[in-house]
CSV table of N, CA and C in Angstrom, one decimal:
chain,number,residue,atom,x,y,z
Q,1073,GLN,N,95.9,178.3,158.2
Q,1073,GLN,CA,95.5,176.9,158.1
Q,1073,GLN,C,95.9,176.5,156.5
Q,1074,LYS,N,96.5,175.5,156.5
Q,1074,LYS,CA,97.2,175.0,154.9
Q,1074,LYS,C,95.9,174.6,154.4
Q,1075,ILE,N,95.8,175.0,153.1
Q,1075,ILE,CA,94.9,174.4,152.0
Q,1075,ILE,C,95.5,173.1,151.5
Q,1076,VAL,N,94.6,172.2,151.7
Q,1076,VAL,CA,94.7,170.9,151.0
Q,1076,VAL,C,93.8,170.3,150.2
Q,1077,GLY,N,94.3,170.3,148.8
Q,1077,GLY,CA,93.3,169.9,147.8
Q,1077,GLY,C,92.8,168.5,147.6
Q,1078,GLY,N,91.8,168.6,146.7
Q,1078,GLY,CA,91.1,167.4,146.5
Q,1078,GLY,C,90.7,167.0,145.2
Q,1079,CYS,N,90.0,166.2,144.8
Q,1079,CYS,CA,89.7,165.8,143.1
Q,1079,CYS,C,88.7,166.8,142.6
Q,1080,MET,N,87.6,167.5,143.5
Q,1080,MET,CA,86.9,168.5,143.3
Q,1080,MET,C,86.6,169.4,144.2
Q,1081,ILE,N,86.0,170.4,144.0
Q,1081,ILE,CA,85.9,171.6,144.7
Q,1081,ILE,C,84.7,172.3,144.3
Q,1082,TYR,N,83.7,172.4,145.1
Q,1082,TYR,CA,82.4,173.3,144.8
Q,1082,TYR,C,82.1,174.1,145.8
Q,1083,TRP,N,81.2,175.2,145.6
Q,1083,TRP,CA,80.8,176.2,146.5
Q,1083,TRP,C,79.3,176.1,146.8
Q,1084,ILE,N,79.2,176.3,148.0
Q,1084,ILE,CA,77.6,176.5,148.4
Q,1084,ILE,C,77.5,178.1,148.8
Q,1085,LYS,N,76.3,178.6,148.4
Q,1085,LYS,CA,76.1,179.9,148.7
Q,1085,LYS,C,75.0,179.9,150.0
Q,1086,SER,N,75.5,180.4,150.9
Q,1086,SER,CA,74.8,180.2,152.5
Q,1086,SER,C,73.9,181.8,152.3
Q,1087,SER,N,74.2,182.7,151.7
Q,1087,SER,CA,73.7,184.0,151.6
Q,1087,SER,C,74.0,184.9,150.5
Q,1088,ASP,N,74.0,186.0,150.1
Q,1088,ASP,CA,74.3,186.9,149.3
Q,1088,ASP,C,75.8,187.2,149.5
Q,1089,TYR,N,76.4,187.2,150.8
Q,1089,TYR,CA,77.4,187.5,151.1
Q,1089,TYR,C,78.4,186.4,151.4
Q,1090,GLN,N,77.8,185.4,151.9
Q,1090,GLN,CA,78.9,184.3,152.5
Q,1090,GLN,C,78.8,182.9,151.5
Q,1091,THR,N,79.9,182.4,151.4
Q,1091,THR,CA,79.8,180.9,150.4
Q,1091,THR,C,80.8,180.1,151.3
Q,1092,SER,N,80.5,179.0,151.0
Q,1092,SER,CA,81.4,178.0,151.4
Q,1092,SER,C,81.9,177.1,150.5
Q,1093,ALA,N,83.3,176.8,150.8
Q,1093,ALA,CA,84.0,175.7,150.0
Q,1093,ALA,C,83.8,174.3,150.3
Q,1094,ILE,N,83.4,173.2,149.8
Q,1094,ILE,CA,83.4,171.8,149.7
Q,1094,ILE,C,84.4,171.5,149.1
Q,1095,ILE,N,85.3,171.0,149.7
Q,1095,ILE,CA,86.5,170.0,149.2
Q,1095,ILE,C,86.5,168.8,149.3
Q,1096,MET,N,86.2,167.8,148.3
Q,1096,MET,CA,85.8,166.3,147.9
Q,1096,MET,C,87.0,165.6,148.0
Q,1097,LYS,N,87.4,164.9,148.9
Q,1097,LYS,CA,88.7,164.0,148.9
Q,1097,LYS,C,88.3,162.7,149.1
Q,1098,LYS,N,89.2,161.4,148.8
Q,1098,LYS,CA,89.0,160.4,148.8
Q,1098,LYS,C,88.7,160.0,150.4
Q,1099,GLU,N,89.0,160.9,151.3
Q,1099,GLU,CA,89.1,160.4,152.9
Q,1099,GLU,C,87.8,161.1,153.4
Q,1100,GLY,N,87.0,161.8,152.5
Q,1100,GLY,CA,85.7,162.6,152.7
Q,1100,GLY,C,85.8,163.9,152.2
Q,1101,SER,N,85.0,164.9,152.6
Q,1101,SER,CA,85.0,166.2,152.3
Q,1101,SER,C,85.3,167.2,153.5
Q,1102,VAL,N,86.0,168.3,153.2
Q,1102,VAL,CA,86.1,169.4,154.1
Q,1102,VAL,C,85.6,170.7,153.6
Q,1103,LYS,N,84.8,171.2,154.9
Q,1103,LYS,CA,84.2,172.6,154.4
Q,1103,LYS,C,85.1,173.5,154.9
Q,1104,LEU,N,85.1,174.7,154.1
Q,1104,LEU,CA,85.7,176.0,154.7
Q,1104,LEU,C,84.8,177.0,154.4
Q,1105,GLU,N,84.6,177.7,155.5
Q,1105,GLU,CA,83.5,178.5,155.4
Q,1105,GLU,C,83.9,180.1,155.0
Q,1106,ASN,N,83.0,180.8,154.6
Q,1106,ASN,CA,83.4,182.0,154.2
Q,1106,ASN,C,84.5,182.3,153.2
Q,1107,MET,N,84.5,181.3,152.2
Q,1107,MET,CA,85.7,181.6,151.2
Q,1107,MET,C,85.1,181.5,149.8
Q,1108,SER,N,85.2,182.3,148.9
Q,1108,SER,CA,84.9,182.5,147.8
Q,1108,SER,C,86.1,181.5,146.8
Q,1109,PRO,N,85.6,180.9,145.6
Q,1109,PRO,CA,86.4,180.1,144.7
Q,1109,PRO,C,87.6,180.7,144.4
Q,1110,LEU,N,87.7,182.0,144.2
Q,1110,LEU,CA,88.8,182.6,143.8
Q,1110,LEU,C,89.8,183.0,145.1
Q,1111,GLN,N,89.1,183.2,146.4
Q,1111,GLN,CA,89.9,183.6,147.5
Q,1111,GLN,C,90.7,181.9,147.8
Q,1112,PHE,N,89.7,181.0,147.5
Q,1112,PHE,CA,90.4,179.5,147.9
Q,1112,PHE,C,91.8,179.4,146.9
Q,1113,LEU,N,91.3,179.5,145.5
Q,1113,LEU,CA,92.6,179.1,144.6
Q,1113,LEU,C,93.6,180.2,144.8
Q,1114,ASP,N,93.3,181.2,145.2
Q,1114,ASP,CA,94.3,182.2,145.5
Q,1114,ASP,C,95.2,181.6,146.5
Q,1115,ALA,N,94.8,181.3,147.8
Q,1115,ALA,CA,95.3,181.2,148.9
Q,1115,ALA,C,96.2,179.6,148.6
Q,1116,TRP,N,95.6,178.7,147.7
Q,1116,TRP,CA,96.3,177.5,147.5
Q,1116,TRP,C,97.3,177.8,146.6
Q,1117,CYS,N,97.2,178.6,145.6
Q,1117,CYS,CA,98.3,179.2,144.8
Q,1117,CYS,C,99.5,179.9,145.7
Q,1118,LEU,N,99.2,180.5,146.7
Q,1118,LEU,CA,100.2,181.1,147.6
Q,1118,LEU,C,101.1,180.3,148.2
Q,1119,GLU,N,100.6,179.0,148.7
Q,1119,GLU,CA,101.2,178.1,149.2
Q,1119,GLU,C,102.5,177.6,148.4
Q,1120,TYR,N,102.3,177.5,147.1
Q,1120,TYR,CA,103.5,177.5,146.2
Q,1120,TYR,C,104.2,178.7,145.8
Q,1121,GLY,N,103.8,179.7,146.1
Q,1121,GLY,CA,104.8,180.8,145.9
Q,1121,GLY,C,104.3,181.8,144.6
Q,1122,SER,N,103.0,181.6,144.3
Q,1122,SER,CA,102.4,182.4,143.3
Q,1122,SER,C,101.0,182.8,143.7
Q,1123,THR,N,100.2,183.2,142.8
Q,1123,THR,CA,99.1,183.8,143.0
Q,1123,THR,C,98.0,183.3,141.8
Q,1124,TYR,N,96.8,183.5,142.0
Q,1124,TYR,CA,95.8,183.2,141.3
Q,1124,TYR,C,95.9,183.7,140.0
Q,1125,GLU,N,96.1,185.2,140.0
Q,1125,GLU,CA,96.1,185.8,138.9
Q,1125,GLU,C,97.5,185.5,138.2
Q,1126,GLY,N,98.6,185.6,138.7
Q,1126,GLY,CA,99.9,185.5,138.0
Q,1126,GLY,C,99.6,184.0,137.2
Q,1127,ARG,N,99.2,183.0,138.1
Q,1127,ARG,CA,99.1,181.8,137.2
Q,1127,ARG,C,98.1,181.7,136.1
Q,1128,LYS,N,97.0,182.3,136.2
Q,1128,LYS,CA,96.0,182.5,135.1
Q,1128,LYS,C,96.7,183.4,134.1
Q,1129,ARG,N,97.4,184.5,134.1
Q,1129,ARG,CA,97.8,185.5,133.1
Q,1129,ARG,C,99.0,184.3,132.3
Q,1130,ALA,N,100.0,183.8,133.1
Q,1130,ALA,CA,100.7,182.9,132.6
Q,1130,ALA,C,100.2,181.8,131.5
Q,1131,LEU,N,99.1,181.2,131.8
Q,1131,LEU,CA,98.6,180.2,131.0
Q,1131,LEU,C,98.1,180.8,129.6
Q,1132,GLN,N,97.2,182.1,130.0
Q,1132,GLN,CA,96.7,182.9,129.2
Q,1132,GLN,C,97.4,183.4,128.1
Q,1133,LYS,N,98.4,183.8,128.3
Q,1133,LYS,CA,99.6,184.3,127.5
Q,1133,LYS,C,100.3,182.9,127.0
Q,1134,HIS,N,100.7,182.1,127.2
Q,1134,HIS,CA,101.3,180.9,126.6
Q,1134,HIS,C,100.1,180.1,125.3
Q,1135,LEU,N,99.0,179.9,126.0
Q,1135,LEU,CA,98.3,179.3,125.1
Q,1135,LEU,C,97.0,180.0,124.5
Q,1136,GLN,N,97.1,181.4,124.7
Q,1136,GLN,CA,96.0,182.1,124.1
Q,1136,GLN,C,94.7,181.7,124.5
Q,1137,ILE,N,94.3,181.4,125.8
Q,1137,ILE,CA,93.1,181.2,126.2
Q,1137,ILE,C,92.5,182.4,126.9
Q,1138,THR,N,91.1,182.8,126.9
Q,1138,THR,CA,90.6,183.8,127.6
Q,1138,THR,C,89.6,183.4,128.5
Q,1139,GLN,N,88.7,182.3,128.1
Q,1139,GLN,CA,87.6,181.9,128.9
Q,1139,GLN,C,87.9,180.4,129.5
Q,1140,LYS,N,87.3,180.3,130.9
Q,1140,LYS,CA,87.3,179.4,131.8
Q,1140,LYS,C,88.8,178.6,131.6
Q,1141,VAL,N,89.9,179.5,132.4
Q,1141,VAL,CA,91.3,179.4,132.4
Q,1141,VAL,C,91.5,178.5,133.4
Q,1142,PRO,N,92.1,177.1,133.2
Q,1142,PRO,CA,92.7,176.2,134.0
Q,1142,PRO,C,93.7,177.0,135.2
Q,1143,ILE,N,93.7,176.7,136.4
Q,1143,ILE,CA,94.8,177.1,137.2
Q,1143,ILE,C,95.7,176.0,137.6
Q,1144,LEU,N,97.3,176.0,137.1
Q,1144,LEU,CA,98.1,175.0,137.8
Q,1144,LEU,C,98.4,175.6,139.0
Q,1145,ILE,N,98.1,174.8,140.0
Q,1145,ILE,CA,98.5,175.3,141.5
Q,1145,ILE,C,99.9,175.4,141.8
Q,1146,SER,N,100.3,174.2,141.2
Q,1146,SER,CA,101.6,173.8,141.8
Q,1146,SER,C,102.4,173.0,140.6
Q,1147,GLU,N,103.5,173.3,140.1
Q,1147,GLU,CA,104.6,172.3,139.4
Q,1147,GLU,C,104.8,171.2,140.2
Q,1148,GLN,N,105.1,171.4,141.7
Q,1148,GLN,CA,105.6,170.3,142.4
Q,1148,GLN,C,104.5,169.2,142.6
Q,1149,THR,N,103.4,169.6,142.7
Q,1149,THR,CA,102.1,168.4,143.2
Q,1149,THR,C,101.5,168.0,142.0
Q,1150,LYS,N,101.3,168.8,140.8
Q,1150,LYS,CA,100.6,168.9,139.5
Q,1150,LYS,C,99.2,169.1,139.7
Q,1151,ASP,N,99.1,169.8,141.1
Q,1151,ASP,CA,97.5,170.1,141.1
Q,1151,ASP,C,97.2,171.0,140.2
Q,1152,PHE,N,96.0,170.9,139.3
Q,1152,PHE,CA,95.5,171.5,138.1
Q,1152,PHE,C,94.2,171.8,138.0
Q,1153,MET,N,93.9,172.5,138.4
Q,1153,MET,CA,92.1,173.0,138.6
Q,1153,MET,C,91.6,173.5,137.3
Q,1154,PHE,N,90.5,173.1,137.0
Q,1154,PHE,CA,89.9,173.5,135.8
Q,1154,PHE,C,88.3,173.7,136.2
Q,1155,PRO,N,87.8,174.9,135.8
Q,1155,PRO,CA,86.2,175.1,136.0
Q,1155,PRO,C,85.4,174.3,134.8
Q,1156,THR,N,84.1,173.7,135.7
Q,1156,THR,CA,83.2,173.2,134.7
Q,1156,THR,C,82.2,174.2,133.9
Q,1157,CYS,N,82.5,175.2,134.4
Q,1157,CYS,CA,81.5,176.4,133.4
Q,1157,CYS,C,82.1,177.9,133.8
Q,1158,ALA,N,81.8,178.8,133.3
Q,1158,ALA,CA,81.9,180.2,133.9
Q,1158,ALA,C,82.3,180.3,135.3
Q,1159,ILE,N,83.4,181.0,135.6
Q,1159,ILE,CA,83.9,180.7,137.0
Q,1159,ILE,C,83.1,181.8,137.8
Q,1160,HIS,N,82.2,182.6,137.2
Q,1160,HIS,CA,81.0,183.2,138.4
Q,1160,HIS,C,79.8,182.9,138.6
Q,1161,CYS,N,79.6,181.6,137.9
Q,1161,CYS,CA,78.4,180.9,137.7
Q,1161,CYS,C,78.2,180.4,139.2
Q,1162,ASP,N,76.9,180.3,139.9
Q,1162,ASP,CA,76.7,179.4,141.1
Q,1162,ASP,C,77.1,178.2,141.2
Q,1163,GLY,N,76.9,177.5,139.8
Q,1163,GLY,CA,76.8,175.9,139.7
Q,1163,GLY,C,78.6,175.3,139.5
Q,1164,CYS,N,79.1,176.4,139.4
Q,1164,CYS,CA,80.8,176.2,138.8
Q,1164,CYS,C,81.1,175.2,140.0
Q,1165,ILE,N,81.9,174.1,139.3
Q,1165,ILE,CA,82.6,173.2,140.2
Q,1165,ILE,C,84.2,173.2,139.6
Q,1166,TRP,N,85.3,173.4,140.5
Q,1166,TRP,CA,86.8,173.1,139.9
Q,1166,TRP,C,86.8,171.5,140.1
Q,1167,ILE,N,87.5,171.1,139.0
Q,1167,ILE,CA,88.0,169.6,139.1
Q,1167,ILE,C,89.2,169.7,139.0
Q,1168,ASN,N,90.2,168.9,139.8
Q,1168,ASN,CA,91.6,168.6,139.8
Q,1168,ASN,C,92.0,167.6,138.6
Q,1169,TYR,N,92.3,168.3,137.5
Q,1169,TYR,CA,93.2,167.5,136.6
Q,1169,TYR,C,93.8,166.1,136.7
Q,1170,ARG,N,94.7,166.3,137.8
Q,1170,ARG,CA,95.3,165.0,138.0
Q,1170,ARG,C,94.7,163.9,138.8
Q,1171,PHE,N,93.3,164.1,139.0
Q,1171,PHE,CA,92.8,162.9,139.7
Q,1171,PHE,C,91.5,162.3,138.6
Q,1172,VAL,N,91.5,163.2,137.4
Q,1172,VAL,CA,90.6,162.6,136.6
Q,1172,VAL,C,91.0,161.2,135.6
Q,1173,GLU,N,90.4,160.2,136.0
Q,1173,GLU,CA,90.7,159.1,135.1
Q,1173,GLU,C,89.8,159.0,133.7
Q,1174,GLU,N,88.5,159.4,133.8
Q,1174,GLU,CA,88.1,159.4,132.4
Q,1174,GLU,C,86.5,160.0,132.5
Q,1175,VAL,N,86.4,160.6,131.3
Q,1175,VAL,CA,84.8,161.4,131.2
Q,1175,VAL,C,84.3,160.4,130.0
Q,1176,LYS,N,82.9,160.5,130.3
Q,1176,LYS,CA,82.1,159.6,129.0
Q,1176,LYS,C,80.8,160.3,129.3
Q,1177,ARG,N,80.2,160.5,128.1
Q,1177,ARG,CA,78.7,160.7,127.8
Q,1177,ARG,C,77.8,160.0,128.7
Q,1178,LYS,N,76.9,160.2,129.4
Q,1178,LYS,CA,75.9,159.5,130.0
Q,1178,LYS,C,74.8,160.3,129.8
Q,1179,GLU,N,73.9,160.0,128.8
Q,1179,GLU,CA,72.7,160.5,128.1
Q,1179,GLU,C,73.2,162.0,127.9
Q,1180,ALA,N,72.3,162.9,128.3
Q,1180,ALA,CA,72.7,164.5,127.8
Q,1180,ALA,C,73.8,164.9,129.0
Q,1181,LYS,N,74.3,164.0,129.7
Q,1181,LYS,CA,75.4,164.7,130.7
Q,1181,LYS,C,76.6,164.0,130.6
Q,1182,THR,N,77.5,164.8,131.6
Q,1182,THR,CA,78.8,163.9,131.4
Q,1182,THR,C,79.2,163.7,132.8
Q,1183,LEU,N,79.8,162.3,132.8
Q,1183,LEU,CA,80.2,161.5,133.8
Q,1183,LEU,C,81.8,161.6,133.5
Q,1184,VAL,N,82.2,162.3,135.2
Q,1184,VAL,CA,83.7,162.2,135.5
Q,1184,VAL,C,83.9,161.2,136.4
Q,1185,ARG,N,84.9,160.4,136.2
Q,1185,ARG,CA,85.5,159.2,137.1
Q,1185,ARG,C,87.0,159.5,137.3
Q,1186,PHE,N,87.0,159.4,138.8
Q,1186,PHE,CA,88.1,159.9,139.3
Q,1186,PHE,C,89.0,158.7,139.5
Q,1187,PHE,N,90.3,158.8,139.8
Q,1187,PHE,CA,91.2,157.8,140.3
Q,1187,PHE,C,90.6,157.1,141.6
Q,1188,ASP,N,90.1,157.8,142.6
Q,1188,ASP,CA,89.5,157.0,143.9
Q,1188,ASP,C,88.2,156.4,143.6
Q,1189,ASP,N,87.9,156.1,142.4
Q,1189,ASP,CA,86.6,155.6,141.8
Q,1189,ASP,C,85.6,156.5,142.3
Q,1190,SER,N,85.5,157.6,142.9
Q,1190,SER,CA,84.3,158.4,143.0
Q,1190,SER,C,84.0,159.0,141.7
Q,1191,VAL,N,82.6,159.3,141.4
Q,1191,VAL,CA,81.9,159.7,140.0
Q,1191,VAL,C,81.7,161.2,140.4
Q,1192,LEU,N,81.2,162.0,139.3
Q,1192,LEU,CA,80.5,163.2,139.3
Q,1192,LEU,C,79.9,163.5,137.9
Q,1193,LEU,N,78.5,163.5,138.1
Q,1193,LEU,CA,77.8,163.6,136.9
Q,1193,LEU,C,77.1,165.3,136.8
Q,1194,LEU,N,77.7,165.7,135.5
Q,1194,LEU,CA,77.8,166.9,135.3
Q,1194,LEU,C,76.6,167.4,133.9
Q,1195,ASP,N,76.0,168.5,134.2
Q,1195,ASP,CA,75.1,168.9,133.2
Q,1195,ASP,C,75.9,169.7,132.0
Q,1196,THR,N,77.2,169.8,132.2
Q,1196,THR,CA,78.3,170.4,131.2
Q,1196,THR,C,78.4,169.4,130.3
Q,1197,ASP,N,78.3,169.7,128.8
Q,1197,ASP,CA,78.4,169.1,127.7
Q,1197,ASP,C,79.8,168.5,127.8
Q,1198,ILE,N,80.2,167.2,127.4
Q,1198,ILE,CA,81.4,166.7,127.3
Q,1198,ILE,C,82.5,167.3,126.8
Q,1199,ARG,N,82.0,168.3,125.3
Q,1199,ARG,CA,83.0,168.8,124.7
Q,1199,ARG,C,83.7,169.8,125.4
Q,1200,SER,N,82.9,170.4,126.5
Q,1200,SER,CA,83.6,171.5,127.3
Q,1200,SER,C,84.3,171.1,128.2
Q,1201,ILE,N,84.3,169.8,128.8
Q,1201,ILE,CA,85.3,168.8,129.9
Q,1201,ILE,C,86.2,168.7,129.0
Q,1202,ARG,N,86.2,167.8,127.8
Q,1202,ARG,CA,87.5,167.5,127.1
Q,1202,ARG,C,88.1,168.8,126.6
Q,1203,ARG,N,87.7,169.9,126.3
Q,1203,ARG,CA,88.3,170.9,126.2
Q,1203,ARG,C,89.3,171.5,127.4
Q,1204,GLU,N,88.9,171.5,128.5
Q,1204,GLU,CA,89.5,171.9,129.5
Q,1204,GLU,C,90.8,170.8,129.9
Q,1205,LEU,N,90.2,169.6,129.8
Q,1205,LEU,CA,91.4,168.2,129.8
Q,1205,LEU,C,92.5,168.6,128.8
Q,1206,LYS,N,92.2,169.1,127.8
Q,1206,LYS,CA,93.4,169.2,126.6
Q,1206,LYS,C,94.0,170.3,127.0
Q,1207,ILE,N,93.4,171.4,127.2
Q,1207,ILE,CA,94.0,172.8,127.6
Q,1207,ILE,C,95.3,172.2,129.0
Q,1208,CYS,N,94.9,171.6,129.9
Q,1208,CYS,CA,95.6,171.0,130.9
Q,1208,CYS,C,96.7,170.3,130.2
Q,1209,GLU,N,96.4,169.6,129.3
Q,1209,GLU,CA,97.7,168.8,128.6
Q,1209,GLU,C,98.7,169.6,128.0
Q,1210,ARG,N,98.1,170.4,127.3
Q,1210,ARG,CA,98.9,171.1,126.7
Q,1210,ARG,C,99.9,172.4,127.2
Q,1211,TYR,N,99.4,172.7,128.3
Q,1211,TYR,CA,100.3,173.7,129.3
Q,1211,TYR,C,101.4,172.5,130.1
Q,1212,LEU,N,100.8,171.4,130.3
Q,1212,LEU,CA,101.8,170.6,130.9
Q,1212,LEU,C,103.0,170.3,130.1
Q,1213,ALA,N,102.6,170.0,128.6
Q,1213,ALA,CA,103.5,169.6,127.8
Q,1213,ALA,C,104.6,171.1,127.5
Q,1214,PHE,N,104.1,172.1,127.5
Q,1214,PHE,CA,104.7,173.2,127.1
Q,1214,PHE,C,105.5,173.8,128.5
Q,1215,LEU,N,105.2,173.3,129.5
Q,1215,LEU,CA,106.1,173.3,130.9
Q,1215,LEU,C,107.1,172.1,130.9
Q,1216,ARG,N,106.6,171.2,129.8
Q,1216,ARG,CA,107.8,169.8,129.6
Q,1216,ARG,C,107.3,168.9,130.9
Q,1217,PHE,N,106.3,168.7,131.4
Q,1217,PHE,CA,105.9,167.9,132.5
Q,1217,PHE,C,104.9,166.9,132.2
Q,1218,ALA,N,104.5,166.7,130.8
Q,1218,ALA,CA,103.6,165.8,130.3
Q,1218,ALA,C,104.4,164.5,130.3
């Protein structure tokens, strides 16, 4: 089955051993059963000829990043996923950089608005989200896609 990305992806733990990915898209959400975040991202990267680990290592080497490393899924589609917190946290949401229209502070939270007018309210500090966006921009500039 072909992996099709959306503006954000989050995971629901149904038990200690099973996780479901929920892919949010303009047309609605898609649920993939029994797939961890890294399995999903690896399968999506493989559709474009690479692996999650290979993509991660390349960005880490070029930008000297070690934590919360964004993953460029494809140079072709410019799908670039970044985590909202440590990737092994249960509440981690992966956001597609190319769908983000703006981020702004809303009280003690961060509001992410996507180009399809959907919004996401996060408990994550806005500085953390802005850091991830800047890393994506830097890497695209490094690859001359900016």
